XYZ file of C-alpha atoms in Angstrom:
432
model
C 0.000 0.000 0.000
C 2.980 2.316 0.365
C 3.429 2.211 -3.410
C -0.278 2.977 -3.940
C -0.104 5.963 -1.591
C 3.072 7.280 -3.221
C 1.565 6.925 -6.688
C -1.559 8.851 -5.718
C 0.517 11.658 -4.204
C 3.722 11.761 -6.246
C 3.423 9.466 -9.263
C 5.680 6.575 -10.204
C 8.872 6.825 -12.251
C 8.153 8.984 -15.291
C 4.412 8.957 -14.549
C 2.738 11.813 -12.730
C 0.206 11.258 -9.941
C -3.392 10.387 -10.742
C -6.489 9.989 -8.528
C -8.218 6.680 -7.918
C -9.916 5.138 -10.961
C -7.965 7.156 -13.528
C -4.975 6.242 -15.683
C -1.638 8.017 -15.652
C 0.110 7.609 -19.017
C 3.771 7.979 -19.895
C 4.585 10.348 -22.747
C 6.458 7.587 -24.541
C 8.960 4.779 -24.013
C 12.055 5.270 -21.887
C 15.053 7.147 -23.294
C 18.513 7.704 -21.729
C 17.212 10.851 -20.041
C 14.419 8.889 -18.341
C 15.946 8.370 -14.933
C 14.154 5.142 -14.133
C 16.530 2.203 -13.639
C 15.859 -0.632 -16.080
C 13.044 1.167 -17.926
C 12.084 -0.371 -21.275
C 12.628 1.625 -24.514
C 9.848 -0.140 -26.425
C 6.981 -0.137 -23.918
C 4.810 2.784 -22.827
C 3.560 2.573 -19.249
C 0.010 3.201 -18.056
C -0.819 2.795 -14.367
C -4.057 3.251 -12.442
C -5.021 2.715 -8.822
C -8.556 1.344 -8.585
C -10.798 1.844 -5.578
C -13.794 -0.495 -5.505
C -15.130 0.501 -2.087
C -17.970 2.402 -3.772
C -18.763 -0.388 -6.221
C -17.526 -1.814 -9.525
C -15.353 -0.066 -12.082
C -15.658 -0.635 -15.823
C -12.469 -0.911 -17.847
C -12.672 -0.178 -21.575
C -9.858 -1.467 -23.787
C -9.505 -0.452 -27.439
C -8.767 -2.681 -30.423
C -4.971 -2.756 -30.801
C -5.142 -4.464 -34.223
C -2.951 -7.348 -33.111
C -0.274 -5.231 -31.410
C 0.975 -6.271 -27.988
C -0.298 -4.785 -24.741
C -0.919 -6.068 -21.229
C -2.911 -4.853 -18.212
C -1.833 -6.566 -15.002
C -4.112 -6.606 -11.926
C -2.340 -6.555 -8.542
C -4.176 -6.723 -5.211
C -3.371 -4.714 -2.067
C -1.078 -7.513 -0.865
C 1.106 -7.456 -4.025
C -0.496 -10.541 -5.569
C -1.078 -10.508 -9.336
C -4.473 -12.117 -9.815
C -5.567 -11.357 -13.399
C -4.450 -10.099 -16.804
C -6.163 -8.455 -19.751
C -4.209 -8.110 -22.975
C -2.849 -9.747 -26.089
C -1.860 -13.058 -24.511
C -4.667 -13.269 -21.990
C -7.783 -12.008 -23.765
C -6.782 -10.987 -27.303
C -6.496 -7.573 -28.896
C -10.119 -6.779 -29.775
C -12.072 -3.954 -28.168
C -13.872 -4.871 -24.955
C -15.266 -3.841 -21.587
C -14.401 -5.534 -18.300
C -16.283 -5.181 -15.029
C -13.955 -5.152 -12.023
C -15.913 -5.938 -8.881
C -14.995 -5.764 -5.161
C -14.897 -8.762 -2.800
C -18.361 -10.170 -2.046
C -20.092 -8.140 -4.755
C -23.473 -9.624 -5.797
C -24.868 -7.017 -8.181
C -26.191 -7.341 -11.726
C -23.646 -7.653 -14.506
C -24.414 -5.424 -17.517
C -25.055 -7.315 -20.744
C -22.480 -5.280 -22.657
C -19.379 -6.341 -20.710
C -16.871 -8.822 -22.090
C -16.244 -10.377 -18.693
C -16.075 -9.910 -14.924
C -12.853 -9.688 -12.915
C -13.256 -10.491 -9.197
C -10.818 -8.443 -7.128
C -9.563 -9.999 -3.852
C -9.212 -6.544 -2.227
C -11.046 -3.242 -2.591
C -7.907 -1.479 -3.841
C -6.198 -2.762 -6.978
C -3.175 -1.595 -8.931
C -3.623 -1.805 -12.707
C -0.193 -1.810 -14.379
C -0.322 -1.436 -18.152
C 2.313 -1.663 -20.867
C 1.731 -0.873 -24.548
C 4.267 -1.889 -27.196
C 5.808 1.023 -29.106
C 8.107 0.222 -32.010
C 9.950 3.487 -32.467
C 9.060 7.182 -32.718
C 6.875 6.619 -35.763
C 4.639 4.337 -33.684
C 3.902 6.950 -31.008
C 0.768 8.418 -32.674
C -0.845 4.953 -32.634
C 0.051 4.466 -28.979
C -1.274 7.880 -27.977
C -4.557 7.190 -29.708
C -4.854 3.947 -27.719
C -4.135 5.827 -24.497
C -7.125 8.085 -25.151
C -9.400 5.051 -25.587
C -8.158 3.202 -22.497
C -10.663 4.354 -19.867
C -12.026 3.594 -16.400
C -15.581 4.394 -15.274
C -16.783 4.194 -11.667
C -20.192 2.442 -11.683
C -20.773 2.176 -7.941
C -23.628 3.765 -6.055
C -21.280 5.271 -3.429
C -18.334 7.638 -3.671
C -14.948 5.970 -3.776
C -11.950 6.928 -1.660
C -9.758 9.900 -2.450
C -6.740 8.464 -0.645
C -5.552 5.641 1.578
C -6.057 5.702 5.370
C -3.425 7.684 7.226
C -1.486 6.114 10.112
C -1.424 7.834 13.496
C 1.203 10.579 13.274
C 2.005 10.213 16.980
C 3.465 6.741 16.521
C 7.298 6.737 16.825
C 9.141 6.215 13.540
C 10.637 2.958 14.828
C 7.124 1.461 14.905
C 5.845 3.202 11.788
C 5.911 0.008 9.706
C 3.595 -1.751 12.165
C 1.254 1.225 12.399
C 0.880 1.377 8.610
C 0.293 -2.365 8.507
C -2.326 -2.142 11.279
C -4.279 0.650 9.560
C -4.106 -0.792 6.067
C -4.895 -4.345 7.199
C -8.122 -3.076 8.746
C -9.122 -1.258 5.560
C -7.828 -3.813 3.047
C -8.194 -7.238 4.682
C -6.353 -10.105 3.003
C -8.086 -12.987 1.292
C -10.011 -15.489 3.390
C -7.153 -17.965 3.032
C -4.806 -15.573 4.844
C -7.109 -14.267 7.563
C -6.662 -17.232 9.897
C -2.901 -16.775 9.577
C -3.332 -13.083 10.356
C -4.997 -13.849 13.725
C -1.664 -14.927 15.200
C -0.564 -11.272 15.198
C -3.273 -10.174 17.659
C -0.830 -10.046 20.627
C 1.346 -7.599 18.661
C -1.482 -5.091 18.310
C -1.716 -5.409 14.517
C -5.449 -6.166 14.654
C -6.374 -3.409 17.099
C -9.000 -0.936 15.873
C -9.402 2.683 16.874
C -6.567 4.228 18.884
C -3.121 2.968 17.946
C -1.461 0.687 20.504
C 1.922 1.932 19.270
C 1.613 5.535 20.459
C 2.602 4.522 23.972
C 3.937 1.007 23.459
C 5.838 -0.437 26.421
C 9.575 -1.149 26.197
C 9.149 -4.919 25.874
C 6.727 -4.626 22.944
C 8.856 -1.926 21.297
C 11.987 -4.058 21.561
C 10.215 -7.154 20.215
C 8.750 -5.266 17.251
C 11.929 -3.450 16.272
C 13.972 -6.645 16.457
C 11.282 -8.495 14.535
C 11.476 -5.930 11.737
C 15.236 -6.396 11.438
C 14.901 -10.181 11.372
C 12.026 -10.014 8.885
C 13.999 -7.888 6.457
C 16.963 -10.224 6.763
C 14.737 -13.209 6.028
C 13.356 -11.595 2.892
C 16.852 -10.721 1.690
C 18.024 -14.279 2.376
C 15.003 -15.695 0.573
C 15.816 -13.588 -2.497
C 19.079 -15.409 -3.126
C 17.627 -18.953 -3.457
C 14.883 -17.572 -5.724
C 17.492 -16.063 -8.028
C 19.569 -19.259 -8.032
C 16.527 -21.429 -8.724
C 15.779 -19.528 -11.922
C 19.286 -19.684 -13.365
C 19.414 -21.773 -16.532
C 21.687 -24.816 -17.045
C 25.268 -23.632 -17.408
C 24.413 -20.253 -15.877
C 27.743 -20.198 -14.046
C 29.681 -20.240 -17.310
C 31.378 -16.923 -18.163
C 28.956 -14.549 -19.836
C 25.865 -16.632 -19.073
C 22.608 -14.677 -19.011
C 20.698 -14.426 -15.750
C 17.019 -15.195 -16.354
C 14.623 -13.905 -13.703
C 10.933 -14.732 -13.944
C 8.724 -12.981 -11.429
C 9.299 -15.053 -8.277
C 5.875 -15.223 -6.673
C 3.087 -17.674 -7.344
C -0.574 -16.991 -7.882
C -2.399 -15.492 -4.874
C -5.235 -17.318 -3.080
C -8.359 -17.569 -5.229
C -6.442 -17.634 -8.514
C -6.324 -18.341 -11.335
C -8.388 -15.379 -12.445
C -8.902 -13.884 -15.891
C -5.785 -14.391 -17.985
C -3.787 -15.957 -15.117
C -3.298 -19.602 -16.138
C -2.944 -22.161 -13.383
C 0.506 -23.397 -14.397
C 1.976 -25.684 -11.681
C 5.338 -23.891 -11.790
C 3.656 -20.605 -10.848
C 1.753 -21.946 -7.849
C 3.162 -22.537 -4.351
C 0.792 -24.672 -2.297
C 2.735 -24.204 0.949
C 1.114 -21.127 2.495
C 4.191 -20.130 4.493
C 6.482 -20.399 1.456
C 3.982 -18.501 -0.673
C 3.962 -15.592 1.795
C 7.755 -15.396 1.758
C 7.796 -15.410 -2.054
C 5.168 -12.674 -2.071
C 7.362 -10.573 0.221
C 10.366 -11.143 -2.036
C 8.362 -10.101 -5.073
C 7.010 -6.971 -3.396
C 10.483 -5.885 -2.275
C 12.400 -6.709 -5.456
C 10.014 -6.903 -8.403
C 6.912 -4.912 -7.507
C 4.321 -4.934 -10.330
C 6.498 -7.051 -12.634
C 4.435 -9.609 -14.602
C 4.859 -13.364 -14.389
C 7.373 -15.011 -16.701
C 4.723 -16.475 -18.972
C 3.695 -12.877 -19.785
C 7.148 -11.330 -20.056
C 10.564 -12.782 -19.266
C 13.712 -10.750 -18.736
C 17.341 -11.892 -19.011
C 20.507 -9.892 -18.491
C 24.289 -10.170 -18.739
C 27.122 -7.761 -17.979
C 30.029 -9.945 -19.156
C 31.283 -11.470 -22.382
C 32.016 -15.115 -23.160
C 35.343 -14.925 -21.314
C 33.900 -13.262 -18.231
C 35.135 -9.744 -18.977
C 32.848 -6.738 -18.295
C 31.063 -5.379 -21.365
C 32.571 -2.051 -22.433
C 31.173 0.444 -24.933
C 34.647 1.060 -26.338
C 34.725 -2.455 -27.801
C 32.619 -4.287 -30.371
C 30.636 -7.401 -29.488
C 28.669 -10.044 -31.369
C 25.466 -11.669 -30.147
C 24.728 -14.646 -32.393
C 21.079 -15.661 -32.068
C 20.689 -18.996 -33.829
C 17.750 -19.051 -33.685
C 16.400 -15.797 -32.224
C 14.266 -16.134 -29.071
C 11.003 -18.028 -29.708
C 8.167 -15.746 -28.584
C 4.509 -15.178 -29.441
C 4.642 -11.386 -29.101
C 8.072 -9.794 -29.594
C 11.592 -9.676 -28.195
C 14.201 -6.928 -27.918
C 17.625 -6.312 -26.379
C 18.838 -3.023 -24.870
C 22.060 -1.723 -23.247
C 22.089 -0.132 -19.776
C 24.948 1.783 -18.199
C 26.777 0.300 -15.207
C 26.354 1.597 -12.557
C 23.022 3.403 -12.599
C 21.159 0.977 -14.858
C 19.860 3.719 -17.160
C 19.574 3.263 -20.918
C 22.936 3.749 -22.584
C 23.008 6.672 -24.999
C 23.677 5.604 -28.563
C 22.531 6.528 -32.042
C 19.497 8.860 -31.694
C 16.316 6.943 -30.891
C 17.844 3.463 -31.335
C 17.927 2.113 -27.813
C 16.712 -1.397 -28.579
C 17.025 -3.931 -31.387
C 14.598 -6.812 -31.776
C 12.370 -8.725 -34.128
C 10.306 -5.576 -34.820
C 13.369 -3.541 -35.885
C 13.086 -2.796 -39.624
C 15.912 -3.748 -41.970
C 17.591 -6.484 -39.912
C 19.672 -8.901 -41.982
C 19.201 -12.569 -41.135
C 21.354 -15.497 -42.188
C 20.084 -18.127 -44.657
C 19.275 -20.394 -41.694
C 17.215 -17.718 -39.958
C 19.959 -16.795 -37.496
C 20.631 -13.195 -36.515
C 23.973 -11.677 -35.477
C 23.784 -8.375 -33.634
C 26.814 -6.053 -33.466
C 27.002 -4.141 -30.202
C 29.282 -1.204 -29.442
C 29.825 2.523 -29.590
C 31.163 2.660 -33.173
C 28.772 2.279 -36.097
C 29.906 -0.634 -38.333
C 31.116 0.383 -41.784
C 29.532 -2.513 -43.681
C 25.831 -2.500 -44.562
C 24.886 -5.740 -42.770
C 26.732 -4.717 -39.623
C 25.075 -1.297 -39.578
C 21.623 -2.842 -40.110
C 22.116 -5.142 -37.106
C 23.886 -2.589 -34.894
C 22.891 -1.980 -31.278
C 24.648 1.221 -30.132
C 26.218 1.211 -26.675
C 27.350 4.295 -24.820
C 30.623 5.068 -23.095
C 31.938 2.828 -20.343
C 30.652 -0.430 -18.933
C 27.145 -1.637 -19.663
C 24.869 -4.612 -19.330
C 22.440 -6.069 -21.852
C 18.803 -6.792 -21.067
C 16.803 -9.152 -23.284
C 13.017 -8.900 -22.950
C 10.896 -11.755 -24.310
C 7.184 -10.981 -24.349
C 4.898 -14.042 -24.214
C 7.825 -16.480 -24.466
C 7.337 -19.974 -25.831
C 7.479 -22.898 -23.426
C 11.019 -23.683 -24.590
C 12.143 -20.400 -23.029
C 10.271 -21.006 -19.764
C 11.610 -24.578 -19.491
C 15.197 -23.500 -20.155
C 15.471 -25.484 -23.394
C 16.219 -22.275 -25.257
C 19.420 -20.709 -23.876
C 20.704 -17.311 -24.902
C 24.322 -17.503 -26.140
C 27.116 -15.589 -24.443
C 28.177 -12.282 -25.985
C 31.517 -12.500 -27.818
C 34.130 -9.833 -28.356
C 34.464 -9.280 -32.089
C 38.260 -9.784 -32.024
C 37.763 -13.177 -30.328
C 35.331 -14.460 -32.954
């Protein structure tokens, strides 16, 4: 809920703030001057915070004529529970009714479908493919047609509940959790688990028990927060290791990181397939994974929607440097059902590396790429533009200094998810 509150008040990344039940749209894809670490240069963000406390909200999506987009639904406890978009529901125009927990009203005949939200506040994270500056007019027209309409019979919230300002900062985390838990209760599957926190004051209503907490409770809570953070950090490392592909410890191997958490209780919902590898039946393990996801990959989609891989070293383990030329031989290119692209990011900072104007990614939608007779594709990566025609056509500019490459595969084939398809290491041109 901290992210929801910050978005309502300050915005998120390059997006300005927007009230509940309204979209905030980015002006375009990320560029080197967009100071958002890891931002994509071929996706345009659209984010909305939905409040269903006053009743349902209708989402209208335009016809994208086959072009990729995704709208990801995330509940107040960071669980992604539904998707609308190219993979999940197709690209035709439609209307979706998003209803609060326990809603039993009449569904209008005109809606395409109903999405049952587990909590009364929902984050709607959207991404629209944009294939270069010439594609921006199409994207902006879609933004105008992507709308939300409050259909409830009561006014919705204008903000999230405020914690008691008299609570000491050391206990601020618990105060926020107490207030937001009361207003946005977890799913029924988690409520019995929640009862165990009654002795800590997390379920107290009305006056905060943390304003004048005794020394024993204060010490227990502050130490618990330290231990909890350490546990989440420790849990992040096995998650990362578990998703490394065979041979990932070889020099230059790409690190592949699907979104770590499974489906929340009550799923699968619309567009969220019940794949066994995305479900964790152990409730305790699922809660830890959810915490890892919220801390490290908030609002990132599951791997079956979009999978990201990265590398910062070449085939001999040396850091990638913009002053050199590299080859990435894709034989074959990544098998996907939407599109793939690769981009360079400066190290440190993780911002898009400045290269040739408005060419910050190369992928299967890049015009003029030259493929081999067998369908393979060799990309040339570096600061200097290749002199030959084929090299220039397949050139990915990299800026000064060290960088890393990020490969994004949207709606990857099962071979990618299973690890059967492995991205090759990047080679220095003089080593080839």
